[in-house]
PDB file of C-alpha atoms and ligand atoms in Angstrom:
ATOM      1  CA  MET W   1     104.661  68.441 141.400  1.00 63.00           C
ATOM      2  CA  SER W   2     107.256  70.009 143.655  1.00 55.00           C
ATOM      3  CA  ASP W   3     107.298  73.573 142.326  1.00 77.00           C
ATOM      4  CA  GLY W   4     103.820  74.600 143.459  1.00 81.00           C
ATOM      5  CA  LEU W   5     102.353  74.060 140.016  1.00 86.00           C
ATOM      6  CA  ASP W   6      99.688  71.712 141.391  1.00 92.00           C
ATOM      7  CA  VAL W   7      97.650  74.776 142.401  1.00 96.00           C
ATOM      8  CA  LEU W   8      95.582  76.460 139.664  1.00 97.00           C
ATOM      9  CA  ASP W   9      96.323  80.027 140.795  1.00 97.00           C
ATOM     10  CA  ALA W  10     100.052  79.292 140.712  1.00 97.00           C
ATOM     11  CA  VAL W  11      99.745  77.905 137.188  1.00 98.00           C
ATOM     12  CA  LEU W  12      97.970  81.052 136.016  1.00 98.00           C
ATOM     13  CA  GLU W  13     100.683  83.220 137.605  1.00 97.00           C
ATOM     14  CA  GLN W  14     103.345  81.040 136.034  1.00 97.00           C
ATOM     15  CA  SER W  15     101.710  81.381 132.595  1.00 98.00           C
ATOM     16  CA  TRP W  16     101.718  85.182 132.749  1.00 98.00           C
ATOM     17  CA  GLY W  17     105.270  85.017 134.095  1.00 98.00           C
ATOM     18  CA  LEU W  18     106.410  83.042 131.063  1.00 98.00           C
ATOM     19  CA  LEU W  19     104.838  85.655 128.783  1.00 98.00           C
ATOM     20  CA  ALA W  20     106.515  88.485 130.715  1.00 98.00           C
ATOM     21  CA  GLN W  21     109.812  86.620 130.348  1.00 98.00           C
ATOM     22  CA  GLY W  22     109.220  86.356 126.596  1.00 98.00           C
ATOM     23  CA  LEU W  23     108.571  90.072 126.362  1.00 98.00           C
ATOM     24  CA  HIS W  24     111.714  91.124 128.205  1.00 98.00           C
ATOM     25  CA  ASP W  25     114.230  88.412 127.265  1.00 98.00           C
ATOM     26  CA  ARG W  26     115.005  88.039 123.574  1.00 96.00           C
ATOM     27  CA  HIS W  27     116.535  84.610 124.267  1.00 98.00           C
ATOM     28  CA  SER W  28     113.432  83.254 125.988  1.00 98.00           C
ATOM     29  CA  PRO W  29     111.553  80.507 124.109  1.00 98.00           C
ATOM     30  CA  PHE W  30     108.447  82.570 124.857  1.00 98.00           C
ATOM     31  CA  ARG W  31     109.821  85.446 122.780  1.00 98.00           C
ATOM     32  CA  GLN W  32     107.942  84.144 119.739  1.00 98.00           C
ATOM     33  CA  GLY W  33     105.055  81.775 119.218  1.00 98.00           C
ATOM     34  CA  VAL W  34     102.950  80.344 116.427  1.00 99.00           C
ATOM     35  CA  LEU W  35      99.892  82.436 115.659  1.00 99.00           C
ATOM     36  CA  ALA W  36      96.950  80.734 113.949  1.00 98.00           C
ATOM     37  CA  THR W  37      94.243  82.582 112.037  1.00 98.00           C
ATOM     38  CA  TYR W  38      91.352  81.622 109.813  1.00 98.00           C
ATOM     39  CA  SER W  39      91.807  82.135 106.087  1.00 98.00           C
ATOM     40  CA  ASP W  40      89.524  81.471 103.127  1.00 97.00           C
ATOM     41  CA  ASN W  41      91.721  78.425 102.413  1.00 96.00           C
ATOM     42  CA  GLY W  42      91.661  76.985 105.921  1.00 97.00           C
ATOM     43  CA  PRO W  43      93.838  77.664 108.975  1.00 98.00           C
ATOM     44  CA  GLN W  44      97.128  79.544 108.635  1.00 98.00           C
ATOM     45  CA  ALA W  45      99.909  79.393 111.236  1.00 98.00           C
ATOM     46  CA  ARG W  46     103.133  81.379 111.498  1.00 98.00           C
ATOM     47  CA  TYR W  47     105.592  82.659 114.085  1.00 98.00           C
ATOM     48  CA  VAL W  48     105.250  86.184 115.407  1.00 98.00           C
ATOM     49  CA  VAL W  49     107.239  87.976 118.121  1.00 98.00           C
ATOM     50  CA  LEU W  50     105.551  88.816 121.419  1.00 98.00           C
ATOM     51  CA  ARG W  51     105.628  92.610 121.785  1.00 98.00           C
ATOM     52  CA  HIS W  52     103.032  93.349 124.417  1.00 98.00           C
ATOM     53  CA  VAL W  53     101.908  91.707 127.665  1.00 98.00           C
ATOM     54  CA  ASP W  54      99.296  93.342 129.891  1.00 98.00           C
ATOM     55  CA  LYS W  55      98.121  90.901 132.526  1.00 98.00           C
ATOM     56  CA  ALA W  56      95.656  93.352 134.122  1.00 98.00           C
ATOM     57  CA  ASN W  57      93.809  93.704 130.827  1.00 98.00           C
ATOM     58  CA  ARG W  58      94.487  90.057 129.745  1.00 98.00           C
ATOM     59  CA  CYS W  59      96.013  91.434 126.568  1.00 98.00           C
ATOM     60  CA  ILE W  60      99.020  90.372 124.492  1.00 98.00           C
ATOM     61  CA  GLY W  61     100.213  91.631 121.124  1.00 98.00           C
ATOM     62  CA  PHE W  62     102.549  91.634 118.176  1.00 98.00           C
ATOM     63  CA  HIS W  63     103.543  93.898 115.287  1.00 98.00           C
ATOM     64  CA  SER W  64     103.055  93.293 111.604  1.00 98.00           C
ATOM     65  CA  ASP W  65     103.044  94.879 108.188  1.00 98.00           C
ATOM     66  CA  TYR W  66      99.549  96.212 107.632  1.00 98.00           C
ATOM     67  CA  ARG W  67      99.569  94.726 104.118  1.00 98.00           C
ATOM     68  CA  ALA W  68     100.241  91.153 105.332  1.00 98.00           C
ATOM     69  CA  ASP W  69      97.757  88.365 104.688  1.00 98.00           C
ATOM     70  CA  LYS W  70      97.300  87.823 108.421  1.00 98.00           C
ATOM     71  CA  ILE W  71      95.805  91.322 108.697  1.00 98.00           C
ATOM     72  CA  VAL W  72      93.200  90.542 106.046  1.00 98.00           C
ATOM     73  CA  GLN W  73      92.463  87.263 107.810  1.00 98.00           C
ATOM     74  CA  ILE W  74      92.033  88.973 111.195  1.00 98.00           C
ATOM     75  CA  GLN W  75      89.810  91.626 109.629  1.00 98.00           C
ATOM     76  CA  LYS W  76      87.543  88.816 108.422  1.00 98.00           C
ATOM     77  CA  SER W  77      87.704  86.809 111.639  1.00 98.00           C
ATOM     78  CA  ALA W  78      89.169  88.244 114.826  1.00 98.00           C
ATOM     79  CA  ASN W  79      89.365  84.854 116.580  1.00 98.00           C
ATOM     80  CA  VAL W  80      93.009  83.836 116.844  1.00 98.00           C
ATOM     81  CA  SER W  81      95.113  81.303 118.690  1.00 98.00           C
ATOM     82  CA  TRP W  82      98.759  81.793 119.685  1.00 99.00           C
ATOM     83  CA  CYS W  83     100.918  78.867 120.849  1.00 99.00           C
ATOM     84  CA  PHE W  84     104.255  78.968 122.702  1.00 98.00           C
ATOM     85  CA  PHE W  85     106.563  76.230 123.985  1.00 98.00           C
ATOM     86  CA  GLY W  86     109.618  76.240 126.246  1.00 98.00           C
ATOM     87  CA  ASP W  87     110.888  74.935 129.591  1.00 95.00           C
ATOM     88  CA  LYS W  88     108.674  71.840 129.163  1.00 97.00           C
ATOM     89  CA  GLN W  89     105.588  74.041 129.059  1.00 98.00           C
ATOM     90  CA  GLN W  90     103.160  74.778 126.258  1.00 98.00           C
ATOM     91  CA  LEU W  91     100.951  77.855 126.401  1.00 98.00           C
ATOM     92  CA  ARG W  92      97.968  77.792 124.110  1.00 98.00           C
ATOM     93  CA  LEU W  93      96.256  81.168 124.097  1.00 98.00           C
ATOM     94  CA  SER W  94      93.031  82.122 122.354  1.00 98.00           C
ATOM     95  CA  GLY W  95      91.335  85.450 122.048  1.00 98.00           C
ATOM     96  CA  ILE W  96      89.947  88.277 119.998  1.00 98.00           C
ATOM     97  CA  ALA W  97      92.376  90.371 117.971  1.00 98.00           C
ATOM     98  CA  ALA W  98      92.132  94.108 117.291  1.00 98.00           C
ATOM     99  CA  ILE W  99      94.228  95.856 114.632  1.00 98.00           C
ATOM    100  CA  HIS W 100      95.702  99.291 115.317  1.00 98.00           C
ATOM    101  CA  ALA W 101      97.158 101.272 112.418  1.00 98.00           C
ATOM    102  CA  GLY W 102      97.754 105.012 112.355  1.00 97.00           C
ATOM    103  CA  ASP W 103      96.203 105.501 115.794  1.00 98.00           C
ATOM    104  CA  ALA W 104      97.650 106.432 119.188  1.00 98.00           C
ATOM    105  CA  ILE W 105      98.464 102.801 120.074  1.00 98.00           C
ATOM    106  CA  ALA W 106     100.339 102.298 116.801  1.00 98.00           C
ATOM    107  CA  GLU W 107     102.127 105.625 117.261  1.00 98.00           C
ATOM    108  CA  ALA W 108     103.302 104.748 120.794  1.00 98.00           C
ATOM    109  CA  ALA W 109     104.555 101.332 119.671  1.00 98.00           C
ATOM    110  CA  TRP W 110     106.273 102.893 116.643  1.00 98.00           C
ATOM    111  CA  GLN W 111     108.118 105.382 118.843  1.00 97.00           C
ATOM    112  CA  ALA W 112     109.477 102.462 120.880  1.00 96.00           C
ATOM    113  CA  THR W 113     110.679 100.632 117.743  1.00 96.00           C
ATOM    114  CA  SER W 114     114.317 100.774 116.626  1.00 95.00           C
ATOM    115  CA  ASN W 115     115.250 102.018 113.161  1.00 95.00           C
ATOM    116  CA  LEU W 116     116.501  98.533 112.320  1.00 95.00           C
ATOM    117  CA  SER W 117     113.142  96.976 113.203  1.00 95.00           C
ATOM    118  CA  ARG W 118     111.397  99.691 111.197  1.00 97.00           C
ATOM    119  CA  ARG W 119     113.265  98.533 108.099  1.00 96.00           C
ATOM    120  CA  CYS W 120     110.812  95.583 107.889  1.00 95.00           C
ATOM    121  CA  TYR W 121     108.097  98.088 106.984  1.00 97.00           C
ATOM    122  CA  LEU W 122     110.028  99.758 104.158  1.00 97.00           C
ATOM    123  CA  THR W 123     109.464  97.230 101.393  1.00 96.00           C
ATOM    124  CA  GLU W 124     107.874  98.809  98.348  1.00 94.00           C
ATOM    125  CA  GLN W 125     105.748  95.771  97.643  1.00 96.00           C
ATOM    126  CA  ALA W 126     103.464  94.093 100.126  1.00 97.00           C
ATOM    127  CA  PRO W 127     104.567  90.926 101.970  1.00 97.00           C
ATOM    128  CA  GLY W 128     103.478  87.890  99.970  1.00 97.00           C
ATOM    129  CA  THR W 129     103.839  89.634  96.572  1.00 97.00           C
ATOM    130  CA  GLN W 130     105.284  87.208  93.998  1.00 97.00           C
ATOM    131  CA  SER W 131     108.787  87.979  92.754  1.00 97.00           C
ATOM    132  CA  ASP W 132     110.825  86.687  89.790  1.00 97.00           C
ATOM    133  CA  ILE W 133     113.925  86.475  92.001  1.00 96.00           C
ATOM    134  CA  ALA W 134     114.737  85.746  95.662  1.00 97.00           C
ATOM    135  CA  ALA W 135     114.287  89.265  97.007  1.00 96.00           C
ATOM    136  CA  SER W 136     113.977  91.044 100.368  1.00 96.00           C
ATOM    137  CA  GLY W 137     111.773  93.732  98.870  1.00 96.00           C
ATOM    138  CA  LEU W 138     114.173  96.418 100.188  1.00 96.00           C
ATOM    139  CA  SER W 139     116.331  98.657  97.993  1.00 93.00           C
ATOM    140  CA  ALA W 140     119.878  97.305  97.470  1.00 93.00           C
ATOM    141  CA  GLU W 141     121.136 100.173  99.619  1.00 93.00           C
ATOM    142  CA  LEU W 142     118.801  99.540 102.541  1.00 94.00           C
ATOM    143  CA  GLU W 143     119.709  95.858 102.541  1.00 95.00           C
ATOM    144  CA  GLN W 144     123.197  96.927 103.642  1.00 95.00           C
ATOM    145  CA  ARG W 145     122.347  99.363 106.420  1.00 94.00           C
ATOM    146  CA  GLN W 146     119.681 100.428 108.850  1.00 93.00           C
ATOM    147  CA  PRO W 147     117.486 103.327 107.756  1.00 96.00           C
ATOM    148  CA  SER W 148     117.949 106.795 109.203  1.00 95.00           C
ATOM    149  CA  THR W 149     115.157 107.999 111.471  1.00 94.00           C
ATOM    150  CA  LEU W 150     113.866 110.167 108.622  1.00 94.00           C
ATOM    151  CA  GLU W 151     113.862 107.249 106.173  1.00 94.00           C
ATOM    152  CA  SER W 152     112.267 104.945 108.719  1.00 95.00           C
ATOM    153  CA  THR W 153     109.258 107.217 109.257  1.00 95.00           C
ATOM    154  CA  GLN W 154     107.881 106.158 105.868  1.00 95.00           C
ATOM    155  CA  GLY W 155     107.340 102.713 107.350  1.00 96.00           C
ATOM    156  CA  PHE W 156     104.687 103.959 109.763  1.00 97.00           C
ATOM    157  CA  THR W 157     102.038 103.780 107.008  1.00 97.00           C
ATOM    158  CA  GLN W 158     102.676 100.039 106.802  1.00 97.00           C
ATOM    159  CA  PHE W 159     102.967  99.460 110.544  1.00 98.00           C
ATOM    160  CA  ALA W 160     100.247  97.624 112.451  1.00 98.00           C
ATOM    161  CA  VAL W 161      99.927  96.699 116.113  1.00 98.00           C
ATOM    162  CA  ILE W 162      97.746  93.697 116.868  1.00 98.00           C
ATOM    163  CA  ARG W 163      96.356  93.384 120.367  1.00 98.00           C
ATOM    164  CA  ILE W 164      94.670  90.171 121.480  1.00 99.00           C
ATOM    165  CA  THR W 165      92.288  90.129 124.411  1.00 98.00           C
ATOM    166  CA  LEU W 166      92.547  86.622 125.788  1.00 99.00           C
ATOM    167  CA  GLU W 167      89.472  84.457 126.272  1.00 98.00           C
ATOM    168  CA  SER W 168      91.352  81.318 127.287  1.00 98.00           C
ATOM    169  CA  ILE W 169      94.773  80.234 128.488  1.00 98.00           C
ATOM    170  CA  GLU W 170      95.745  76.598 128.360  1.00 98.00           C
ATOM    171  CA  TRP W 171      98.909  75.339 130.042  1.00 98.00           C
ATOM    172  CA  LEU W 172     100.500  71.936 129.454  1.00 98.00           C
ATOM    173  CA  HIS W 173     103.499  70.754 131.447  1.00 98.00           C
ATOM    174  CA  LEU W 174     105.530  67.797 130.209  1.00 98.00           C
ATOM    175  CA  GLY W 175     106.811  65.733 133.117  1.00 96.00           C
ATOM    176  CA  ALA W 176     108.580  62.415 133.638  1.00 95.00           C
ATOM    177  CA  ASN W 177     105.870  61.474 136.167  1.00 93.00           C
ATOM    178  CA  GLY W 178     103.035  62.271 133.788  1.00 96.00           C
ATOM    179  CA  HIS W 179     102.032  65.509 132.187  1.00 97.00           C
ATOM    180  CA  ARG W 180      99.748  68.142 133.731  1.00 97.00           C
ATOM    181  CA  ARG W 181      97.229  70.321 131.930  1.00 98.00           C
ATOM    182  CA  ALA W 182      95.159  73.276 133.101  1.00 98.00           C
ATOM    183  CA  ARG W 183      92.748  75.586 131.333  1.00 98.00           C
ATOM    184  CA  PHE W 184      91.543  79.056 132.284  1.00 98.00           C
ATOM    185  CA  ASP W 185      88.482  80.626 130.685  1.00 98.00           C
ATOM    186  CA  TRP W 186      87.499  84.261 131.119  1.00 98.00           C
ATOM    187  CA  HIS W 187      83.977  84.160 132.595  1.00 97.00           C
ATOM    188  CA  HIS W 188      82.121  86.689 134.749  1.00 96.00           C
ATOM    189  CA  GLN W 189      85.105  89.058 134.827  1.00 96.00           C
ATOM    190  CA  ALA W 190      87.508  86.440 136.189  1.00 97.00           C
ATOM    191  CA  TRP W 191      89.692  83.546 135.099  1.00 98.00           C
ATOM    192  CA  GLN W 192      87.910  80.262 135.820  1.00 98.00           C
ATOM    193  CA  GLY W 193      90.494  77.505 136.035  1.00 98.00           C
ATOM    194  CA  SER W 194      90.168  73.747 135.783  1.00 98.00           C
ATOM    195  CA  TRP W 195      92.470  70.771 135.457  1.00 98.00           C
ATOM    196  CA  LEU W 196      92.285  68.605 132.350  1.00 98.00           C
ATOM    197  CA  ILE W 197      93.691  65.159 131.734  1.00 98.00           C
ATOM    198  CA  PRO W 198      96.572  65.881 129.339  1.00 98.00           C
TER     199      PRO W 198
HETATM  200  C1  FMN O   1     111.001  83.781 114.516  1.00 78.08           C
HETATM  201  C2  FMN O   1     110.078  84.543 113.602  1.00 78.08           C
HETATM  202  C3  FMN O   1     109.472  85.681 114.077  1.00 78.08           C
HETATM  203  C4  FMN O   1     108.594  86.394 113.264  1.00 78.08           C
HETATM  204  N1  FMN O   1     107.975  87.501 113.770  1.00 78.08           N
HETATM  205  C5  FMN O   1     107.052  88.145 113.036  1.00 78.08           C
HETATM  206  C6  FMN O   1     106.304  89.233 113.597  1.00 78.08           C
HETATM  207  O1  FMN O   1     106.491  89.625 114.759  1.00 78.08           O
HETATM  208  N2  FMN O   1     105.375  89.826 112.815  1.00 78.08           N
HETATM  209  C7  FMN O   1     105.123  89.413 111.536  1.00 78.08           C
HETATM  210  O2  FMN O   1     104.243  89.982 110.895  1.00 78.08           O
HETATM  211  N3  FMN O   1     105.797  88.395 110.972  1.00 78.08           N
HETATM  212  C8  FMN O   1     106.753  87.740 111.697  1.00 78.08           C
HETATM  213  N4  FMN O   1     107.443  86.677 111.158  1.00 78.08           N
HETATM  214  C9  FMN O   1     107.155  86.286 109.759  1.00 78.08           C
HETATM  215  C10 FMN O   1     105.861  85.459 109.736  1.00 78.08           C
HETATM  216  O3  FMN O   1     106.089  84.193 110.351  1.00 78.08           O
HETATM  217  C11 FMN O   1     105.309  85.244 108.313  1.00 78.08           C
HETATM  218  O4  FMN O   1     106.236  84.546 107.531  1.00 78.08           O
HETATM  219  C12 FMN O   1     104.991  86.568 107.608  1.00 78.08           C
HETATM  220  O5  FMN O   1     104.534  87.533 108.526  1.00 78.08           O
HETATM  221  C13 FMN O   1     103.907  86.354 106.560  1.00 78.08           C
HETATM  222  O6  FMN O   1     102.762  85.838 107.194  1.00 78.08           O
HETATM  223  P1  FMN O   1     101.268  86.119 106.650  1.00 78.08           P
HETATM  224  O7  FMN O   1     101.336  85.980 105.171  1.00 78.08           O
HETATM  225  O8  FMN O   1     100.441  85.075 107.266  1.00 78.08           O
HETATM  226  O9  FMN O   1     100.910  87.489 107.073  1.00 78.08           O
HETATM  227  C14 FMN O   1     108.332  85.953 111.946  1.00 78.08           C
HETATM  228  C15 FMN O   1     108.946  84.792 111.494  1.00 78.08           C
HETATM  229  C16 FMN O   1     109.801  84.101 112.306  1.00 78.08           C
HETATM  230  C17 FMN O   1     110.445  82.858 111.764  1.00 78.08           C
END
């Protein structure tokens, strides 16, 4: 490959770079990925938005309503997988999730959240609650506008920050001259990389 991605260290750098791009650029394909959790009824996968990238601590994260099913699933089993795809590259990340609600980490993330984003946490009923009609769960008034800062503060009770400490990073590059695949496992305080046949 011409772009240096035939060296494992460069692939690892590139992988973290794609995540950083997803964090900072809302138009990046790495802005959101499919998060898989265990549930009592088998695996569950859904998109979530990447809200935190900390390469030094091999940690990534997202935000959610504390009442969501995914929170219950993570409480039962903290092993999660999060998959992203863009620019001919798939990132398949696995790790251990920790839920933060009402603590300093949640508070800091909440302070950095816009009032419009906070509206997601103002539904009276929990996500996944059955409804007789197609409903947002918001009051008719709040559907039409963003909440004031005062109104939005009520959402903090429902707000959860999920941080995932990565145990493995798998990178797959789709190429006309054959694909390339690399895997990095966290062992002995370092990323141990190896090439895999795609
Ligand atoms: C592009 C996109 C981004 C999403 N981002 C989030 C998110 O950051 N956090 C979240 O809890 N749900 C997010 N959702 C909604 C989830 O995919 C899911 O429908 C909802 O959270 C219920 O999932 P659960 O029942 O497994 O908790 C997003 C959906 C889409 C389509």
